[in-house]
CSV table of N, CA, C and O in Angstrom, one decimal:
chain,number,residue,atom,x,y,z
C,1407,UNK,N,110.7,97.1,112.9
C,1407,UNK,CA,110.7,97.8,111.5
C,1407,UNK,C,110.9,99.3,111.4
C,1407,UNK,O,111.8,99.7,110.4
C,1408,UNK,N,110.5,100.2,111.9
C,1408,UNK,CA,111.0,101.4,112.1
C,1408,UNK,C,111.6,102.3,113.2
C,1408,UNK,O,111.0,103.1,114.0
C,1409,UNK,N,112.8,101.5,113.9
C,1409,UNK,CA,113.3,101.1,114.9
C,1409,UNK,C,114.3,103.1,114.9
C,1409,UNK,O,114.5,103.3,115.7
C,1410,UNK,N,114.3,103.9,113.4
C,1410,UNK,CA,115.2,104.7,113.5
C,1410,UNK,C,114.2,105.9,113.0
C,1410,UNK,O,114.5,107.4,113.2
C,1411,UNK,N,112.8,105.8,113.5
C,1411,UNK,CA,111.9,106.6,113.2
C,1411,UNK,C,111.9,107.6,111.9
C,1411,UNK,O,112.2,109.1,112.0
C,1412,UNK,N,113.0,107.3,110.7
C,1412,UNK,CA,113.0,107.8,109.4
C,1412,UNK,C,113.8,108.8,109.8
C,1412,UNK,O,113.5,110.0,108.9
C,1413,UNK,N,114.8,108.3,110.2
C,1413,UNK,CA,116.4,109.1,110.0
C,1413,UNK,C,116.5,110.3,109.3
C,1413,UNK,O,117.0,111.2,108.8
C,1414,UNK,N,115.7,109.6,108.3
C,1414,UNK,CA,116.5,110.3,106.5
C,1414,UNK,C,115.7,111.2,106.6
C,1414,UNK,O,116.2,112.3,105.5
C,1415,UNK,N,114.8,111.1,106.6
C,1415,UNK,CA,113.7,112.8,106.9
C,1415,UNK,C,114.6,114.0,107.4
C,1415,UNK,O,113.9,115.0,106.9
C,1416,UNK,N,115.3,114.2,108.0
C,1416,UNK,CA,116.5,115.1,107.8
C,1416,UNK,C,117.5,115.6,107.1
C,1416,UNK,O,118.4,116.3,107.6
C,1417,UNK,N,117.5,114.3,106.3
C,1417,UNK,CA,119.0,114.1,105.9
C,1417,UNK,C,118.8,114.7,104.1
C,1417,UNK,O,119.9,114.9,103.3
C,1418,UNK,N,117.6,115.4,103.7
C,1418,UNK,CA,117.8,116.3,102.7
C,1418,UNK,C,117.6,115.3,101.5
C,1418,UNK,O,117.4,115.7,100.2
C,1419,UNK,N,117.2,114.6,101.5
C,1419,UNK,CA,117.1,113.2,100.1
C,1419,UNK,C,116.1,113.9,99.6
C,1419,UNK,O,114.9,114.3,100.7
C,1420,UNK,N,115.7,113.5,98.6
C,1420,UNK,CA,114.1,114.1,97.8
C,1420,UNK,C,113.5,112.8,97.8
C,1420,UNK,O,113.8,111.6,97.4
C,1421,UNK,N,112.9,112.7,98.6
C,1421,UNK,CA,111.4,111.9,98.7
C,1421,UNK,C,110.0,111.7,98.1
C,1421,UNK,O,109.6,110.6,97.7
C,1422,UNK,N,110.3,112.8,96.3
C,1422,UNK,CA,109.6,112.7,95.7
C,1422,UNK,C,109.7,111.4,94.6
C,1422,UNK,O,110.7,111.2,94.4
C,1423,UNK,N,109.4,110.6,94.4
C,1423,UNK,CA,109.2,109.5,93.2
C,1423,UNK,C,107.9,109.4,92.4
C,1423,UNK,O,108.2,110.3,91.4
C,1424,UNK,N,107.4,108.3,92.4
C,1424,UNK,CA,106.6,108.1,91.4
C,1424,UNK,C,104.8,108.5,91.7
C,1424,UNK,O,104.8,108.1,92.2
C,1425,UNK,N,104.3,109.1,90.7
C,1425,UNK,CA,102.5,109.1,90.8
C,1425,UNK,C,102.1,107.6,90.2
C,1425,UNK,O,101.0,107.7,90.5
C,1426,UNK,N,103.1,106.2,90.4
C,1426,UNK,CA,102.5,105.3,89.5
C,1426,UNK,C,103.3,104.4,89.8
C,1426,UNK,O,104.6,104.9,90.3
C,1427,UNK,N,103.1,103.2,90.4
C,1427,UNK,CA,101.2,102.6,90.5
C,1427,UNK,C,100.7,103.0,91.4
C,1427,UNK,O,101.8,103.3,92.7
C,1428,UNK,N,99.5,103.0,91.5
C,1428,UNK,CA,98.6,103.3,93.0
C,1428,UNK,C,99.0,102.5,93.7
C,1428,UNK,O,99.1,101.3,93.7
C,1429,UNK,N,98.9,102.5,95.5
C,1429,UNK,CA,99.2,102.2,96.2
C,1429,UNK,C,100.9,102.2,97.0
C,1429,UNK,O,101.4,103.2,96.6
C,1430,UNK,N,101.2,101.0,97.3
C,1430,UNK,CA,102.3,101.0,97.5
C,1430,UNK,C,103.3,100.5,96.9
C,1430,UNK,O,103.1,98.5,97.0
C,1431,UNK,N,104.4,100.4,96.0
C,1431,UNK,CA,105.4,99.8,95.8
C,1431,UNK,C,106.4,99.3,96.2
C,1431,UNK,O,107.0,100.6,96.6
C,1432,UNK,N,106.9,97.9,96.7
C,1432,UNK,CA,108.7,98.1,96.9
C,1432,UNK,C,109.6,98.1,95.5
C,1432,UNK,O,109.2,97.5,94.7
C,1433,UNK,N,110.3,98.7,95.5
C,1433,UNK,CA,111.2,99.6,95.0
C,1433,UNK,C,112.5,98.7,95.0
C,1433,UNK,O,113.4,98.9,93.9
C,1434,UNK,N,112.8,97.8,95.5
C,1434,UNK,CA,114.1,97.2,96.0
C,1434,UNK,C,114.6,97.7,97.0
C,1434,UNK,O,116.0,97.3,97.6
C,1435,UNK,N,114.7,99.1,97.0
C,1435,UNK,CA,115.9,100.0,97.8
C,1435,UNK,C,114.6,101.2,98.9
C,1435,UNK,O,114.8,101.7,99.4
C,1436,UNK,N,113.1,100.8,99.0
C,1436,UNK,CA,111.8,101.2,99.5
C,1436,UNK,C,111.2,101.2,99.2
C,1436,UNK,O,110.9,100.7,98.2
C,1437,UNK,N,109.9,102.0,99.4
C,1437,UNK,CA,108.7,101.7,99.0
C,1437,UNK,C,108.0,103.1,98.8
C,1437,UNK,O,108.2,104.1,99.2
C,1438,UNK,N,107.8,102.9,97.2
C,1438,UNK,CA,107.2,104.4,96.9
C,1438,UNK,C,105.3,104.2,97.3
C,1438,UNK,O,104.9,103.0,96.9
C,1439,UNK,N,104.7,105.1,97.6
C,1439,UNK,CA,103.4,105.5,98.1
C,1439,UNK,C,102.9,106.3,96.9
C,1439,UNK,O,103.3,107.0,97.0
C,1440,UNK,N,101.8,105.9,96.2
C,1440,UNK,CA,100.6,106.7,95.7
C,1440,UNK,C,98.9,106.7,95.9
C,1440,UNK,O,99.0,105.4,95.4
C,1441,UNK,N,99.1,108.0,96.0
C,1441,UNK,CA,97.3,107.7,96.0
C,1441,UNK,C,96.3,109.1,95.3
C,1441,UNK,O,96.8,110.0,95.5
C,1442,UNK,N,95.4,108.2,94.1
C,1442,UNK,CA,94.6,109.6,94.7
C,1442,UNK,C,93.8,110.0,94.6
C,1442,UNK,O,93.1,109.2,96.1
C,1443,UNK,N,93.8,111.2,94.9
C,1443,UNK,CA,92.8,112.1,95.4
C,1443,UNK,C,92.3,112.9,95.0
C,1443,UNK,O,92.7,114.5,94.6
C,1444,UNK,N,90.7,113.5,93.9
C,1444,UNK,CA,90.7,114.5,93.6
C,1444,UNK,C,89.7,116.0,94.5
C,1444,UNK,O,90.3,116.5,93.7
C,1445,UNK,N,90.0,115.8,95.8
C,1445,UNK,CA,89.7,116.5,96.6
C,1445,UNK,C,90.4,116.7,97.4
C,1445,UNK,O,90.3,118.0,98.8
C,1446,UNK,N,91.1,116.0,97.9
C,1446,UNK,CA,92.5,116.2,98.9
C,1446,UNK,C,92.9,117.2,99.1
C,1446,UNK,O,93.6,118.1,98.1
C,1447,UNK,N,93.4,118.4,99.8
C,1447,UNK,CA,94.4,119.4,100.1
C,1447,UNK,C,95.1,119.2,100.9
C,1447,UNK,O,96.0,120.1,100.9
C,1448,UNK,N,95.4,117.9,101.4
C,1448,UNK,CA,96.7,117.6,102.3
C,1448,UNK,C,96.5,115.9,102.6
C,1448,UNK,O,95.5,115.7,102.4
C,1449,UNK,N,98.1,115.2,102.6
C,1449,UNK,CA,97.7,113.9,102.7
C,1449,UNK,C,99.2,113.1,103.3
C,1449,UNK,O,99.8,113.9,103.4
C,1450,UNK,N,99.1,112.7,104.7
C,1450,UNK,CA,99.3,112.0,105.6
C,1450,UNK,C,99.5,110.7,105.0
C,1450,UNK,O,99.0,109.7,105.5
C,1451,UNK,N,101.0,110.1,105.5
C,1451,UNK,CA,100.8,108.4,105.3
C,1451,UNK,C,101.7,108.1,106.3
C,1451,UNK,O,102.2,108.8,107.0
C,1452,UNK,N,100.8,107.5,107.5
C,1452,UNK,CA,100.8,106.4,108.5
C,1452,UNK,C,101.6,105.4,109.1
C,1452,UNK,O,101.1,104.5,108.1
C,1453,UNK,N,102.3,105.7,109.1
C,1453,UNK,CA,102.8,104.1,109.1
C,1453,UNK,C,102.9,103.5,110.5
C,1453,UNK,O,103.2,104.0,111.6
C,1454,UNK,N,102.8,102.3,110.5
C,1454,UNK,CA,102.9,101.1,112.0
C,1454,UNK,C,103.8,100.5,111.7
C,1454,UNK,O,104.0,99.7,111.0
C,1455,UNK,N,104.5,100.1,113.0
C,1455,UNK,CA,105.3,98.5,113.0
C,1455,UNK,C,104.8,97.1,112.5
C,1455,UNK,O,105.2,96.7,112.9
C,1456,UNK,N,103.1,97.4,113.2
C,1456,UNK,CA,102.6,95.9,112.9
C,1456,UNK,C,101.1,96.0,112.6
C,1456,UNK,O,100.5,97.1,112.5
C,1457,UNK,N,100.5,94.8,112.3
C,1457,UNK,CA,99.2,95.2,111.8
C,1457,UNK,C,98.5,95.2,112.9
C,1457,UNK,O,97.4,95.4,113.1
C,1458,UNK,N,99.0,94.9,114.2
C,1458,UNK,CA,97.9,95.1,115.6
C,1458,UNK,C,98.0,96.3,116.4
C,1458,UNK,O,97.4,96.0,116.7
C,1459,UNK,N,98.8,96.9,115.8
C,1459,UNK,CA,99.2,98.5,116.1
C,1459,UNK,C,98.0,99.2,116.7
C,1459,UNK,O,97.6,99.1,115.5
C,1460,UNK,N,98.5,100.1,117.7
C,1460,UNK,CA,96.8,100.8,117.7
C,1460,UNK,C,97.0,101.8,117.2
C,1460,UNK,O,96.3,103.4,117.1
C,1461,UNK,N,98.6,102.7,117.6
C,1461,UNK,CA,98.6,104.3,117.1
C,1461,UNK,C,99.7,104.1,116.0
C,1461,UNK,O,100.7,103.1,115.7
C,1462,UNK,N,100.0,105.3,115.0
C,1462,UNK,CA,100.9,104.6,114.3
C,1462,UNK,C,102.4,105.4,114.7
C,1462,UNK,O,102.3,105.6,116.3
C,1463,UNK,N,103.3,104.3,114.2
C,1463,UNK,CA,104.7,104.8,114.8
C,1463,UNK,C,105.6,106.4,114.4
C,1463,UNK,O,106.2,107.0,114.9
C,1464,UNK,N,104.9,106.3,113.2
C,1464,UNK,CA,105.2,107.5,112.4
C,1464,UNK,C,104.3,108.3,111.2
C,1464,UNK,O,103.7,107.6,110.8
C,1465,UNK,N,104.0,110.1,111.4
C,1465,UNK,CA,103.0,109.7,110.4
C,1465,UNK,C,103.6,110.9,109.5
C,1465,UNK,O,104.8,111.8,109.8
C,1466,UNK,N,103.4,111.1,108.1
C,1466,UNK,CA,104.7,111.4,107.2
C,1466,UNK,C,103.7,112.4,106.2
C,1466,UNK,O,103.1,111.7,105.7
C,1467,UNK,N,104.2,113.6,106.1
C,1467,UNK,CA,103.5,114.8,105.0
C,1467,UNK,C,104.2,113.8,103.8
C,1467,UNK,O,105.0,113.8,103.9
C,1468,UNK,N,103.1,113.8,102.9
C,1468,UNK,CA,102.9,113.6,101.3
C,1468,UNK,C,102.6,115.1,100.6
C,1468,UNK,O,101.9,116.0,100.8
C,1469,UNK,N,104.0,115.4,100.8
C,1469,UNK,CA,103.6,117.4,99.3
C,1469,UNK,C,103.7,117.2,98.1
C,1469,UNK,O,103.7,118.1,97.6
C,1470,UNK,N,104.3,116.1,97.3
C,1470,UNK,CA,104.6,115.7,95.9
C,1470,UNK,C,102.9,115.7,95.4
C,1470,UNK,O,102.2,114.7,96.0
C,1471,UNK,N,102.5,116.0,94.4
C,1471,UNK,CA,101.4,116.0,93.3
C,1471,UNK,C,101.3,115.8,92.0
C,1471,UNK,O,102.0,117.1,92.3
C,1472,UNK,N,101.1,115.2,91.8
C,1472,UNK,CA,100.7,114.9,90.6
C,1472,UNK,C,99.2,114.3,89.7
C,1472,UNK,O,99.2,113.4,90.3
C,1473,UNK,N,98.8,115.1,88.5
C,1473,UNK,CA,97.5,115.0,88.1
C,1473,UNK,C,96.8,114.1,89.3
C,1473,UNK,O,96.1,113.4,89.3
C,1474,UNK,N,96.7,115.2,90.9
C,1474,UNK,CA,95.9,114.5,91.4
C,1474,UNK,C,95.9,113.3,92.5
C,1474,UNK,O,95.2,112.2,93.2
C,1475,UNK,N,97.3,112.7,92.0
C,1475,UNK,CA,98.2,111.8,92.8
C,1475,UNK,C,99.0,112.2,93.8
C,1475,UNK,O,100.0,112.8,93.1
C,1476,UNK,N,98.6,112.1,95.0
C,1476,UNK,CA,100.0,112.2,96.1
C,1476,UNK,C,101.0,111.0,95.8
C,1476,UNK,O,100.8,110.1,96.0
C,1477,UNK,N,102.3,111.6,96.1
C,1477,UNK,CA,103.0,110.7,96.0
C,1477,UNK,C,104.6,110.6,96.9
C,1477,UNK,O,105.0,111.9,97.3
C,1478,UNK,N,105.3,109.5,97.7
C,1478,UNK,CA,106.1,110.0,98.1
C,1478,UNK,C,107.2,108.2,98.7
C,1478,UNK,O,106.4,107.3,97.6
C,1479,UNK,N,108.5,108.9,98.3
C,1479,UNK,CA,109.1,107.6,98.4
C,1479,UNK,C,110.2,107.3,99.7
C,1479,UNK,O,110.6,108.5,100.0
C,1480,UNK,N,109.8,106.3,100.5
C,1480,UNK,CA,110.4,106.5,101.3
C,1480,UNK,C,111.4,105.0,101.5
C,1480,UNK,O,111.2,103.8,101.5
C,1481,UNK,N,112.4,105.2,101.8
C,1481,UNK,CA,113.7,104.4,100.9
C,1481,UNK,C,114.0,103.4,102.3
C,1481,UNK,O,114.4,102.6,102.2
C,1482,UNK,N,113.9,104.0,103.4
C,1482,UNK,CA,114.4,103.2,105.0
C,1482,UNK,C,112.4,102.0,104.9
C,1482,UNK,O,112.6,101.3,106.4
C,1483,UNK,N,111.6,102.4,104.3
C,1483,UNK,CA,110.8,101.4,105.0
C,1483,UNK,C,111.1,99.9,104.3
C,1483,UNK,O,111.2,100.1,103.0
C,1484,UNK,N,110.4,98.7,104.6
C,1484,UNK,CA,110.5,97.6,103.9
C,1484,UNK,C,109.5,97.3,104.0
C,1484,UNK,O,108.0,97.8,103.9
C,1485,UNK,N,109.4,96.3,102.5
C,1485,UNK,CA,108.2,95.4,102.5
C,1485,UNK,C,107.6,94.6,103.0
C,1485,UNK,O,108.1,94.4,104.3
C,1486,UNK,N,106.1,95.3,103.4
C,1486,UNK,CA,105.2,94.7,104.2
C,1486,UNK,C,105.3,95.5,105.5
C,1486,UNK,O,104.5,95.0,106.3
C,1487,UNK,N,105.7,96.7,105.1
C,1487,UNK,CA,104.8,97.2,106.6
C,1487,UNK,C,103.8,98.2,106.5
C,1487,UNK,O,103.0,97.9,105.0
C,1488,UNK,N,103.0,98.2,107.1
C,1488,UNK,CA,101.8,98.3,108.0
C,1488,UNK,C,101.6,99.7,107.9
C,1488,UNK,O,102.2,100.8,108.2
C,1489,UNK,N,100.3,100.7,106.4
C,1489,UNK,CA,100.0,102.0,106.7
C,1489,UNK,C,98.6,102.1,106.0
C,1489,UNK,O,98.0,101.3,105.6
C,1490,UNK,N,98.1,103.3,106.8
C,1490,UNK,CA,97.3,104.0,106.0
C,1490,UNK,C,97.6,105.3,106.0
C,1490,UNK,O,98.7,106.0,105.9
C,1491,UNK,N,96.3,106.2,105.1
C,1491,UNK,CA,96.6,107.4,104.7
C,1491,UNK,C,95.9,108.1,105.5
C,1491,UNK,O,94.2,107.5,104.9
C,1492,UNK,N,95.5,109.4,105.4
C,1492,UNK,CA,95.2,110.6,106.2
C,1492,UNK,C,94.9,111.8,105.2
C,1492,UNK,O,95.7,111.4,104.3
C,1493,UNK,N,93.5,112.4,104.9
C,1493,UNK,CA,93.8,113.5,104.6
C,1493,UNK,C,92.6,114.0,102.9
C,1493,UNK,O,91.6,113.5,102.9
């Protein structure tokens, strides 16, 4: 699923998208992630190749924050990707 280790991260694309709706939302061309936290000082999005994976395939720092909602858009992630959030 993430066979290219999200090469777009080095391409300079604007990854900030929407602080809503909360959670992971498929937009047809990628996934928007939005997570609320009143106290986080940083957030990382961890992506896994499968639900059974023991370790994340890649960890992406989420740098955009709007009204205590951390958000990022990842165009190379497909619907159904397994993820968790740290921070």
